[in-house]
PDB file of C-alpha atoms in Angstrom:
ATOM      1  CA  UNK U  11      16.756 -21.046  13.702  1.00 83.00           C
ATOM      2  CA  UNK U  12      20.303 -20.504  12.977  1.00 85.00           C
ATOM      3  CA  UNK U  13      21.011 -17.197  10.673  1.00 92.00           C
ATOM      4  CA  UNK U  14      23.690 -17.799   7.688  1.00 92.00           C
ATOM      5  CA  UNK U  15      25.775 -14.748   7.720  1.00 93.00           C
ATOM      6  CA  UNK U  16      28.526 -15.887   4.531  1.00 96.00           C
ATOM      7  CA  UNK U  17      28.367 -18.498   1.990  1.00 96.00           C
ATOM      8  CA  UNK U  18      30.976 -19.130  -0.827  1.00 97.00           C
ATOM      9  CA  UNK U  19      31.582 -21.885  -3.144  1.00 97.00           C
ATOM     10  CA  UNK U  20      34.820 -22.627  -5.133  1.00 95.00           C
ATOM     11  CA  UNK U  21      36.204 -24.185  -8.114  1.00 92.00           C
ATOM     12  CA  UNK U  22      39.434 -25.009  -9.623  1.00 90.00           C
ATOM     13  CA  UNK U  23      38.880 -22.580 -12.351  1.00 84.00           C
ATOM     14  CA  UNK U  24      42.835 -21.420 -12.526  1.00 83.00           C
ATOM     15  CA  UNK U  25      43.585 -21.184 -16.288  1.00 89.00           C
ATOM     16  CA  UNK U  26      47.392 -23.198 -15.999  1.00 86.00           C
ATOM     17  CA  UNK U  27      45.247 -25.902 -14.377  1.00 87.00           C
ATOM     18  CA  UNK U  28      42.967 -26.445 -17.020  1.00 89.00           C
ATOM     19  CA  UNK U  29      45.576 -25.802 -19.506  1.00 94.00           C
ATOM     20  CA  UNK U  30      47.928 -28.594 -18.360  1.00 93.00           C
ATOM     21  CA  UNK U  31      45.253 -31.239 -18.127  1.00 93.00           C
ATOM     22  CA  UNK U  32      44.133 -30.569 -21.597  1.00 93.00           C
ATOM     23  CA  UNK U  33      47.774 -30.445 -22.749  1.00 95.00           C
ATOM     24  CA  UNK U  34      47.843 -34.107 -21.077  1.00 94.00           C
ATOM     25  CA  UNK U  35      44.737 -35.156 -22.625  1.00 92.00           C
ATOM     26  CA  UNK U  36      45.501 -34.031 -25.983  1.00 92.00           C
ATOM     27  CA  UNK U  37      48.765 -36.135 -25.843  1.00 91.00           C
ATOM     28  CA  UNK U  38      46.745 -39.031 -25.032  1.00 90.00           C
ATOM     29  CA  UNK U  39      44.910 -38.580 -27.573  1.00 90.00           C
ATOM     30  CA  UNK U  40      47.894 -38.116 -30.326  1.00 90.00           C
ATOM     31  CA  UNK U  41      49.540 -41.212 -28.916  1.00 87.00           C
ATOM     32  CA  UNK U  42      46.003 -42.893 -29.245  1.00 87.00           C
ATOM     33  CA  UNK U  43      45.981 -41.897 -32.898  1.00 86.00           C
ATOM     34  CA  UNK U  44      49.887 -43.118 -33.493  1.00 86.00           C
ATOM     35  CA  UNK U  45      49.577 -46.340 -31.818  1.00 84.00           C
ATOM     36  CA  UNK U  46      45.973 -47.158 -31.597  1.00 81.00           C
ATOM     37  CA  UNK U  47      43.135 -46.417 -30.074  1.00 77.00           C
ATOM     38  CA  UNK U  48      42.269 -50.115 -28.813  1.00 81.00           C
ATOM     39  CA  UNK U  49      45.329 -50.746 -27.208  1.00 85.00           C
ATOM     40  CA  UNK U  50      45.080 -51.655 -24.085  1.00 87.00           C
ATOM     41  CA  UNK U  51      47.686 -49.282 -22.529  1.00 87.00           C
ATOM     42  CA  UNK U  52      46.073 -46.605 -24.567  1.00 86.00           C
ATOM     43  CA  UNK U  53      42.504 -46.939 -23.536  1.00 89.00           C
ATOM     44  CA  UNK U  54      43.321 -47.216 -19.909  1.00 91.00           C
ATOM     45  CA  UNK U  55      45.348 -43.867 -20.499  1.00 90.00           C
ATOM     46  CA  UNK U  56      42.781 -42.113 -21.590  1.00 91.00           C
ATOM     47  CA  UNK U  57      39.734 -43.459 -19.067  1.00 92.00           C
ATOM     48  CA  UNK U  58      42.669 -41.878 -15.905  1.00 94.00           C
ATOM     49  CA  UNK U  59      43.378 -39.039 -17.330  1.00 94.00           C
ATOM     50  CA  UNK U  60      39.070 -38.499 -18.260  1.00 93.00           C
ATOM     51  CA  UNK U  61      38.171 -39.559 -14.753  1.00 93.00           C
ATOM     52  CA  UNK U  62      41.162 -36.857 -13.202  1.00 92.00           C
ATOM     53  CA  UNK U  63      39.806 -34.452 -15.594  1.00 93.00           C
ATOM     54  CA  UNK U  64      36.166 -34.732 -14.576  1.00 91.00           C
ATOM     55  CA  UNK U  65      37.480 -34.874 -10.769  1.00 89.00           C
ATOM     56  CA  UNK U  66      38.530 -31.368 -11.100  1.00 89.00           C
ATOM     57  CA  UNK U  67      35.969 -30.439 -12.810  1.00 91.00           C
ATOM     58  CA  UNK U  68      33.339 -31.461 -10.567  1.00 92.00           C
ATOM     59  CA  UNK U  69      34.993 -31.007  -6.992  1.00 92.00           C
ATOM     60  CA  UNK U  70      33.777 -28.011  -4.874  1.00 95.00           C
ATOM     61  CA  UNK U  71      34.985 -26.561  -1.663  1.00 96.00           C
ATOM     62  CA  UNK U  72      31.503 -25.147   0.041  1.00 97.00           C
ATOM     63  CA  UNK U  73      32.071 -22.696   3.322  1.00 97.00           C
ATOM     64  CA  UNK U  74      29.163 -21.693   5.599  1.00 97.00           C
ATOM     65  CA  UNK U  75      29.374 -19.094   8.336  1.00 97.00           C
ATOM     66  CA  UNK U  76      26.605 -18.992  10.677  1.00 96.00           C
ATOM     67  CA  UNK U  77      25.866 -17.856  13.773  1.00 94.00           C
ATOM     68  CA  UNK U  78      26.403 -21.417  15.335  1.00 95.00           C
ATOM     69  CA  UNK U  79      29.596 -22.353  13.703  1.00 96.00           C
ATOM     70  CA  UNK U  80      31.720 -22.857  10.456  1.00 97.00           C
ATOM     71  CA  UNK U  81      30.396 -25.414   8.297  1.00 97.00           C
ATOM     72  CA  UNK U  82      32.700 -27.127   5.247  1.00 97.00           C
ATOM     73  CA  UNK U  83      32.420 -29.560   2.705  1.00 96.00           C
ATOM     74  CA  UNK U  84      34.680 -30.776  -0.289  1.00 94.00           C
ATOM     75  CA  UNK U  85      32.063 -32.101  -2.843  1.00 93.00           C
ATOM     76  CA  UNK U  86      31.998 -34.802  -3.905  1.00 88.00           C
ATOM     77  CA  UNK U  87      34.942 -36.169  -1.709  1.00 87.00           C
ATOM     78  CA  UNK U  88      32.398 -35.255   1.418  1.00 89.00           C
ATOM     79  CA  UNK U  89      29.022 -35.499   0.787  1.00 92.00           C
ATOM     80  CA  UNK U  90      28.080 -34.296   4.312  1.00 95.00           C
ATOM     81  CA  UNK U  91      29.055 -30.957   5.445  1.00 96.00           C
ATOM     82  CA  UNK U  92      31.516 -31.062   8.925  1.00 96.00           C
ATOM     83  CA  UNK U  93      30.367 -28.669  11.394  1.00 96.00           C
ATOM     84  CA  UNK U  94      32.313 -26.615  13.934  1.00 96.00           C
ATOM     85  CA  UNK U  95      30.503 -24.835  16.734  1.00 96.00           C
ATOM     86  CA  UNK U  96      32.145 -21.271  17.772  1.00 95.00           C
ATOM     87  CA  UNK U  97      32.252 -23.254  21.564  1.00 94.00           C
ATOM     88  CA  UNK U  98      34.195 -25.610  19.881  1.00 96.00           C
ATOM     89  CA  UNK U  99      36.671 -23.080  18.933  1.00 94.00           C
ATOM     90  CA  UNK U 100      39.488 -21.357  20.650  1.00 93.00           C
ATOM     91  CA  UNK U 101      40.672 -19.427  17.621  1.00 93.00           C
ATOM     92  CA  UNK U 102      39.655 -18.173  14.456  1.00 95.00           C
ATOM     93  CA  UNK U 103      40.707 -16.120  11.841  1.00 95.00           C
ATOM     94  CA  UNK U 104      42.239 -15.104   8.253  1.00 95.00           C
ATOM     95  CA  UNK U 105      45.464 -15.613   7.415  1.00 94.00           C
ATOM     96  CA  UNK U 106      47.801 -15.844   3.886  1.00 94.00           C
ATOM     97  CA  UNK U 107      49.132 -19.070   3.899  1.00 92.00           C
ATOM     98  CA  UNK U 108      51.953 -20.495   1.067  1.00 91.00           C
ATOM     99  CA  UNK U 109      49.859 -23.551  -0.210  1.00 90.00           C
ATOM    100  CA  UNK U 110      53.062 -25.345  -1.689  1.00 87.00           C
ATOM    101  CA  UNK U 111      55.101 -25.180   0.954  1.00 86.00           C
ATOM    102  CA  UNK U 112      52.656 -25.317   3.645  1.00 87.00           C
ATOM    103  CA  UNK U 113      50.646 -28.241   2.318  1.00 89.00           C
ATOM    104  CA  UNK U 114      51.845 -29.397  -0.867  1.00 86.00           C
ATOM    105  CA  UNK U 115      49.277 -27.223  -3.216  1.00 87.00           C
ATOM    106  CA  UNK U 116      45.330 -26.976  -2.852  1.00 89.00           C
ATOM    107  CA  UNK U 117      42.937 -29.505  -2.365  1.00 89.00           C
ATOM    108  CA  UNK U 118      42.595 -31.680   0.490  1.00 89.00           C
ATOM    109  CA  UNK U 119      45.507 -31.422   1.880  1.00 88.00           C
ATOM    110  CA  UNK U 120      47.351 -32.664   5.645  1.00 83.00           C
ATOM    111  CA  UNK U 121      50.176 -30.715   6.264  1.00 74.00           C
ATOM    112  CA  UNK U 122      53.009 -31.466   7.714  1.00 72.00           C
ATOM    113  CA  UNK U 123      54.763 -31.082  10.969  1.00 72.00           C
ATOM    114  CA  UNK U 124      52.012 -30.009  12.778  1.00 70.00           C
ATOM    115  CA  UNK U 125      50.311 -27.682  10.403  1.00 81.00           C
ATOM    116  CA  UNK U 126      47.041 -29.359  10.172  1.00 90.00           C
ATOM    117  CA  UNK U 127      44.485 -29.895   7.398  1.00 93.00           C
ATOM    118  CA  UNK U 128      43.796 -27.454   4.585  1.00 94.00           C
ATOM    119  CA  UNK U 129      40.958 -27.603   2.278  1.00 95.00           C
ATOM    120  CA  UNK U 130      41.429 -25.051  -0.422  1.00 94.00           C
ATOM    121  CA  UNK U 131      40.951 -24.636  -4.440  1.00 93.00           C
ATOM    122  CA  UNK U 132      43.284 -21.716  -5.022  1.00 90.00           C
ATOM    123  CA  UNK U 133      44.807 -18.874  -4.138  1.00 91.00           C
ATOM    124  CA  UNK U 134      46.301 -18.015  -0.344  1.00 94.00           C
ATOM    125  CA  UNK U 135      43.715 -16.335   2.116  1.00 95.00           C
ATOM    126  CA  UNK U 136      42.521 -18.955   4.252  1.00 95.00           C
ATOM    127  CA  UNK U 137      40.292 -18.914   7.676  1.00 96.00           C
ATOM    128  CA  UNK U 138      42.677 -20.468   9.882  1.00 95.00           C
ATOM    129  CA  UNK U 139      40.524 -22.244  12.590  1.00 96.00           C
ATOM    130  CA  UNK U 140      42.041 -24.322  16.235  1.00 94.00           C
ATOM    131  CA  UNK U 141      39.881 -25.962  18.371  1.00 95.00           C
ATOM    132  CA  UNK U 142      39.746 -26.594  21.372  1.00 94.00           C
ATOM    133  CA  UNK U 143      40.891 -30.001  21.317  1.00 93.00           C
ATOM    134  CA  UNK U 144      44.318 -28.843  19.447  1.00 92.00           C
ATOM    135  CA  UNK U 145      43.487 -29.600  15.964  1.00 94.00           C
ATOM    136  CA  UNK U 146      44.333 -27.008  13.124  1.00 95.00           C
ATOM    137  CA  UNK U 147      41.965 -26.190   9.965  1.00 96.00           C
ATOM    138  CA  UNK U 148      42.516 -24.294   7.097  1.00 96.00           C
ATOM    139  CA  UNK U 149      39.470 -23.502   5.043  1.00 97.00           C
ATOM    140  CA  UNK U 150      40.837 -21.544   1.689  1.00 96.00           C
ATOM    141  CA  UNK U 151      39.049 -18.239   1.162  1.00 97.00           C
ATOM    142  CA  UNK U 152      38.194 -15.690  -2.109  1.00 95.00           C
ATOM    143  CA  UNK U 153      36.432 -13.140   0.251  1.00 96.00           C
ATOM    144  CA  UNK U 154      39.126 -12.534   3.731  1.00 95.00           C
ATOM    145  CA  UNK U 155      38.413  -9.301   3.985  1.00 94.00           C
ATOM    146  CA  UNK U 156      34.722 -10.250   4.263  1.00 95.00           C
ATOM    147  CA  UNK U 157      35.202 -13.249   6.485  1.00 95.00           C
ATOM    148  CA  UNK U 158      37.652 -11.541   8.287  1.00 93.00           C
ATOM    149  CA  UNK U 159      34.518  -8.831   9.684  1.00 94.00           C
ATOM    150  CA  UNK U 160      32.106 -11.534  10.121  1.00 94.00           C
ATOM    151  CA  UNK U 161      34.557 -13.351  12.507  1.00 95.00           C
ATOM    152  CA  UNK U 162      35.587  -9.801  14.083  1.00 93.00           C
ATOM    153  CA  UNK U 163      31.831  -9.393  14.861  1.00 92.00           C
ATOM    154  CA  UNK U 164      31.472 -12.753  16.679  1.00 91.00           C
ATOM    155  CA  UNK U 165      34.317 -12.100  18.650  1.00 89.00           C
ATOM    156  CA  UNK U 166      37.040 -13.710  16.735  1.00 85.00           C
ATOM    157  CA  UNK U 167      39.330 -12.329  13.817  1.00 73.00           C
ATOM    158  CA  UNK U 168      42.796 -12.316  15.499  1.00 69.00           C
ATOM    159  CA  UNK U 169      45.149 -14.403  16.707  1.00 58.00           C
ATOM    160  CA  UNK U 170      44.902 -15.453  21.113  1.00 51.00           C
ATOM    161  CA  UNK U 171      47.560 -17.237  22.582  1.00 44.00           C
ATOM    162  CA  UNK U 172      46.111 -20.311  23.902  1.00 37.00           C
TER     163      UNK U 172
END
């Protein structure tokens, strides 16, 4: 029976977030009540913006550390969670990352020239995982110091040359 040693779920909760879709939304909304609600334009408007809106509300990026591996998911976009055993792994280990630059902001995100995938909701602590078969994955973080022991204690925690 595998032991979970760290769990953590995350939202976009930022406040500028949630502050510039409801700006959007209510401008929808006054052009809605200028021009009409039951134009066409208008109502399709309004159903994208409510469907972007309830995206971000209801998305969730879900980390498990066990003693077996790393386990991920970005709810709803991945139902299933992806697994990575620690053989599978030839390093892993926290790092601050710059999420615009890097990979174009949070979320689900492939980054370019050869930086891999990042899956994060906010902020810039990630658990920076390669495998062994040369693929890069960053998994955003609230807790690095935290994750930071837990991969010390398995053996990870800092940068190897491979």
């Amino acid at each position: 029976m595998e032991k979970m040693l760290f769990e953590e779920k995350q939202k976009f909760n930022q406040v500028w977030l949630w502050t510039i879709l409801l700006l959007i939304l209510s401008l929808a909304l006054y052009r809605c009540s200028v021009y009409g609600f039951f134009k066409i334009e208008n109502i399709i408007s309004l159903i994208v913006i409510s469907v972007i809106i309830l995206m971000f509300a209801f998305i969730k990026l879900e980390t498990q550390i066990t003693d077996k591996g790393i386990r991920y998911r970005y709810y709803p976009i991945q139902s299933q969670f992806r697994e990575i055993l620690w053989e599978d792994l030839a390093e892993a280990y926290v790092r601050e990352y710059r999420p615009i630059l890097d990979f174009g902001g949070w979320g689900y995100r492939i980054g370019l020239f050869g930086k891999g995938k990042a899956i994060s909701t906010s902020g810039n602590k990630g658990i920076q995982l390669y495998t062994n078969e040369h693929r890069k994955i960053l998994i955003g973080t609230q807790f690095p110091n935290e994750v930071q022991k837990i991969l010390e204690n398995l053996g990870y925690g800092k940068r190897r040359d491979i």
